[in-house]
CSV table of C-alpha atoms and ligand atoms in Angstrom, one decimal:
chain,number,residue,atom,x,y,z
A,1,MET,CA,-1.0,10.0,27.6
A,2,ILE,CA,-4.2,8.2,26.8
A,3,LEU,CA,-6.6,10.1,24.6
A,4,ASP,CA,-10.4,9.8,24.2
A,5,VAL,CA,-11.5,7.6,21.3
A,6,ILE,CA,-14.4,9.1,19.2
A,7,THR,CA,-17.2,6.6,18.5
A,8,TYR,CA,-19.9,6.3,15.8
A,9,PRO,CA,-22.0,8.3,14.9
A,10,ASP,CA,-19.6,11.3,15.7
A,11,LYS,CA,-19.5,13.4,12.5
A,12,ARG,CA,-15.7,13.9,12.8
A,13,LEU,CA,-15.3,10.2,11.8
A,14,PHE,CA,-16.7,11.1,8.3
A,15,GLU,CA,-14.2,14.0,7.7
A,16,LYS,CA,-11.3,13.7,5.3
A,17,SER,CA,-7.9,14.1,7.0
A,18,ALA,CA,-5.1,16.4,5.7
A,19,ASP,CA,-1.5,15.5,4.8
A,20,VAL,CA,1.1,15.8,7.5
A,21,VAL,CA,3.6,18.5,6.5
A,22,LYS,CA,5.6,19.0,9.7
A,23,PHE,CA,7.6,16.1,11.0
A,24,ASP,CA,8.4,17.6,14.4
A,25,ASN,CA,8.4,16.8,18.1
A,26,GLU,CA,4.7,17.5,18.3
A,27,LEU,CA,4.0,14.8,15.8
A,28,ALA,CA,6.3,12.4,17.7
A,29,LYS,CA,4.5,13.1,20.9
A,30,PHE,CA,1.1,12.6,19.2
A,31,LEU,CA,2.2,9.2,17.8
A,32,ASP,CA,3.3,8.1,21.3
A,33,ASP,CA,-0.1,9.2,22.7
A,34,MET,CA,-1.8,7.2,19.8
A,35,TYR,CA,0.2,4.1,20.8
A,36,ASP,CA,-0.7,4.4,24.5
A,37,THR,CA,-4.4,4.9,23.6
A,38,MET,CA,-4.5,2.0,21.2
A,39,ILE,CA,-2.9,-0.3,23.8
A,40,ALA,CA,-5.1,1.0,26.6
A,41,LYS,CA,-8.3,0.3,24.5
A,42,ASN,CA,-7.1,-3.2,23.4
A,43,GLY,CA,-6.8,-2.2,19.7
A,44,ILE,CA,-4.5,-3.4,17.0
A,45,GLY,CA,-4.9,-0.3,14.8
A,46,LEU,CA,-5.8,3.4,15.3
A,47,ALA,CA,-6.1,6.4,13.0
A,48,ALA,CA,-5.5,9.9,14.1
A,49,ILE,CA,-9.1,11.0,13.4
A,50,GLN,CA,-10.3,8.4,15.9
A,51,VAL,CA,-8.8,10.6,18.6
A,52,GLY,CA,-10.1,13.8,17.0
A,53,LYS,CA,-7.0,14.9,15.0
A,54,PRO,CA,-7.7,15.1,11.2
A,55,ILE,CA,-4.2,14.2,9.9
A,56,ARG,CA,-3.2,11.4,7.6
A,57,VAL,CA,-1.6,9.2,10.3
A,58,PHE,CA,-2.4,5.7,11.5
A,59,ILE,CA,-0.6,3.1,13.6
A,60,ILE,CA,-0.9,-0.7,13.5
A,61,ASN,CA,0.5,-3.2,16.0
A,62,LEU,CA,-0.6,-6.8,15.2
A,63,ILE,CA,-0.2,-9.8,17.5
A,64,ASN,CA,2.8,-12.0,16.4
A,65,GLU,CA,3.1,-15.8,16.2
A,66,ASP,CA,3.8,-16.0,19.9
A,67,GLU,CA,0.5,-14.2,20.5
A,68,VAL,CA,2.4,-11.2,21.8
A,69,GLN,CA,1.6,-7.6,20.7
A,70,ASP,CA,5.3,-6.6,20.4
A,71,LYS,CA,6.0,-2.8,20.2
A,72,ASN,CA,9.0,-3.7,17.9
A,73,ASP,CA,6.4,-4.6,15.3
A,74,LEU,CA,4.6,-1.2,15.6
A,75,LEU,CA,4.0,0.4,12.2
A,76,GLU,CA,3.6,4.2,12.1
A,77,ILE,CA,2.2,5.2,8.7
A,78,ILE,CA,2.0,8.8,7.6
A,79,ASN,CA,0.6,10.2,4.2
A,80,PRO,CA,0.1,6.7,2.7
A,81,LYS,CA,-0.5,6.1,-1.0
A,82,PHE,CA,-1.5,2.8,-2.6
A,83,ILE,CA,0.8,1.6,-5.3
A,84,SER,CA,-1.1,-1.6,-6.0
A,85,LYS,CA,-4.0,-3.7,-4.9
A,86,ASP,CA,-4.7,-7.3,-6.0
A,87,GLY,CA,-7.0,-10.2,-5.2
A,88,GLU,CA,-9.8,-10.5,-2.6
A,89,ILE,CA,-9.9,-11.3,1.0
A,90,VAL,CA,-12.9,-11.4,3.4
A,91,TYR,CA,-12.1,-10.7,7.1
A,92,GLN,CA,-14.2,-10.1,10.1
A,93,GLU,CA,-13.4,-6.5,11.1
A,94,GLY,CA,-14.0,-4.4,14.2
A,95,CYS,CA,-13.2,-0.9,15.1
A,96,LEU,CA,-12.5,1.0,18.4
A,97,SER,CA,-14.9,3.7,17.1
A,98,VAL,CA,-17.7,1.1,16.6
A,99,PRO,CA,-17.3,-0.9,19.9
A,100,GLY,CA,-18.8,-4.3,20.2
A,101,TYR,CA,-19.6,-4.7,16.5
A,102,TYR,CA,-17.8,-7.1,14.1
A,103,GLU,CA,-18.7,-8.1,10.5
A,104,ASP,CA,-17.2,-9.5,7.4
A,105,VAL,CA,-15.7,-7.0,5.0
A,106,LYS,CA,-14.3,-7.7,1.5
A,107,ARG,CA,-11.0,-6.0,0.6
A,108,ALA,CA,-7.9,-6.4,-1.6
A,109,LYS,CA,-5.7,-9.3,-0.5
A,110,ASP,CA,-2.3,-8.0,-1.7
A,111,ILE,CA,-1.3,-4.4,-1.4
A,112,LYS,CA,1.7,-2.2,-1.8
A,113,ILE,CA,1.9,1.2,-0.3
A,114,GLN,CA,4.3,4.1,-0.1
A,115,PHE,CA,4.3,6.2,3.1
A,116,GLN,CA,6.4,8.4,5.4
A,117,ASP,CA,7.7,7.5,8.8
A,118,ARG,CA,7.7,9.8,11.9
A,119,PHE,CA,10.9,11.5,10.5
A,120,GLY,CA,9.4,12.1,7.1
A,121,ASN,CA,11.5,9.4,5.4
A,122,LEU,CA,9.8,7.7,2.4
A,123,LYS,CA,9.2,4.0,2.8
A,124,GLU,CA,7.4,1.2,0.9
A,125,LEU,CA,5.6,-1.8,2.3
A,126,GLU,CA,4.0,-4.9,0.8
A,127,ALA,CA,1.4,-6.7,2.8
A,128,ASP,CA,-1.2,-9.5,2.6
A,129,GLY,CA,-3.6,-11.2,5.0
A,130,LEU,CA,-4.4,-9.4,8.2
A,131,LEU,CA,-1.8,-6.6,7.8
A,132,SER,CA,-3.3,-5.8,4.3
A,133,VAL,CA,-6.8,-5.7,5.9
A,134,ALA,CA,-5.6,-3.5,8.8
A,135,ILE,CA,-3.9,-1.0,6.4
A,136,GLN,CA,-7.0,-0.7,4.2
A,137,HIS,CA,-9.2,-0.3,7.3
A,138,GLU,CA,-7.1,2.4,8.7
A,139,ASN,CA,-6.5,4.2,5.4
A,140,ASP,CA,-10.3,4.3,5.0
A,141,HIS,CA,-10.4,6.4,8.3
A,142,LEU,CA,-8.2,9.0,6.6
A,143,ASP,CA,-10.8,9.5,3.9
A,144,GLY,CA,-13.7,9.6,6.4
A,145,HIS,CA,-14.9,6.0,5.9
A,146,LEU,CA,-15.8,3.3,8.4
A,147,PHE,CA,-16.0,-0.5,7.8
A,148,ILE,CA,-19.8,-0.4,8.5
A,149,GLU,CA,-20.2,1.4,5.1
A,150,LYS,CA,-18.8,-1.8,3.4
A,151,ILE,CA,-21.2,-4.3,4.8
A,152,GLY,CA,-24.4,-5.3,2.9
A,153,PHE,CA,-27.5,-3.2,3.0
A,154,ASN,CA,-29.5,-5.5,5.2
A,155,LYS,CA,-26.6,-5.9,7.7
A,156,ARG,CA,-26.3,-2.2,7.8
A,157,LYS,CA,-30.0,-1.7,8.6
A,158,LYS,CA,-29.7,-4.3,11.4
A,159,PHE,CA,-26.6,-2.6,12.7
A,160,ASP,CA,-28.2,0.9,12.8
A,161,LYS,CA,-31.3,-0.5,14.6
A,162,GLU,CA,-29.2,-2.5,17.2
A,163,TYR,CA,-26.6,0.3,17.7
A,164,LYS,CA,-29.4,2.9,18.3
A,165,LYS,CA,-31.0,0.6,20.9
A,166,LYS,CA,-27.6,0.2,22.6
A,167,SER,CA,-26.8,3.9,22.8
A,168,LYS,CA,-30.2,4.6,24.4
A,169,LEU,CA,-29.3,2.2,27.3
A,170,LYS,CA,-25.8,3.8,27.8
A,171,PRO,CA,-25.4,6.0,30.9
A,172,ILE,CA,-23.8,9.4,30.1
B,201,QAP,C1,-8.8,-2.3,12.8
B,201,QAP,O1,-9.4,-2.6,15.0
B,201,QAP,C2,-8.7,-3.6,12.2
B,201,QAP,O2,-15.3,-3.5,19.1
B,201,QAP,C3,-8.3,-2.2,14.2
B,201,QAP,O3,-15.0,-3.7,21.8
B,201,QAP,C4,-9.9,-4.4,12.0
B,201,QAP,O4,-8.2,-2.5,16.8
B,201,QAP,C5,-7.6,-4.2,11.8
B,201,QAP,C6,-11.7,-3.3,19.3
B,201,QAP,C7,-9.9,-5.6,11.4
B,201,QAP,C8,-7.5,-5.5,11.3
B,201,QAP,C9,-8.7,-6.2,11.1
B,201,QAP,C10,-12.9,-3.3,18.8
B,201,QAP,C11,-11.5,-3.3,20.7
B,201,QAP,C12,-10.5,-3.1,18.4
B,201,QAP,C13,-14.0,-3.5,19.6
B,201,QAP,C14,-9.3,-2.7,16.3
B,201,QAP,C15,-13.9,-3.5,21.0
B,201,QAP,C16,-12.6,-3.4,21.5
B,201,QAP,C17,-10.5,-3.0,17.1
B,202,CO,CO1,-11.3,1.6,12.8
């Protein structure tokens, strides 16, 4: 089932999500719906709060070397905790909740996280490059943060002005 994606400036995007405690069929169904939604909207990452559910869950499905978005590469990350962050990387980010806007964001280059899978099993993952960026971007959603909070002051001013103009033109 494809869910509606909440867009900026919806206040729910600024709420902190709560830990998952029940690893049941309802969670499994929700993760499947998140995947369908991310694919339908042409995304590579999606956090639960973006579809209105304030739980510490996100999914990431990057494009591989053959330029295919393979479901076998799907990552389902629940209750993530950062173990380490090192170095710096600048990457041009976008977000399904801020459609049509892309800007450079500086983040840690190398990260290590601990998380749970859909069954509640504890896992560890080391990442760099785009996967590291995607994990940090999605983890920010769990704490109520968007990438537009990490762009410079002047870029943010310009964004607010342009985005307001755009939403005035949008039909309801
Ligand atoms: C987060 O972003 C991310 O504006 C996932 O019109 C960002 O899937 C991961 C999208 C940067 C890694 C690097 C955005 C689709 C998708 C749009 C997305 C749009 C259509 C964004
Ligand atoms: Co996002």
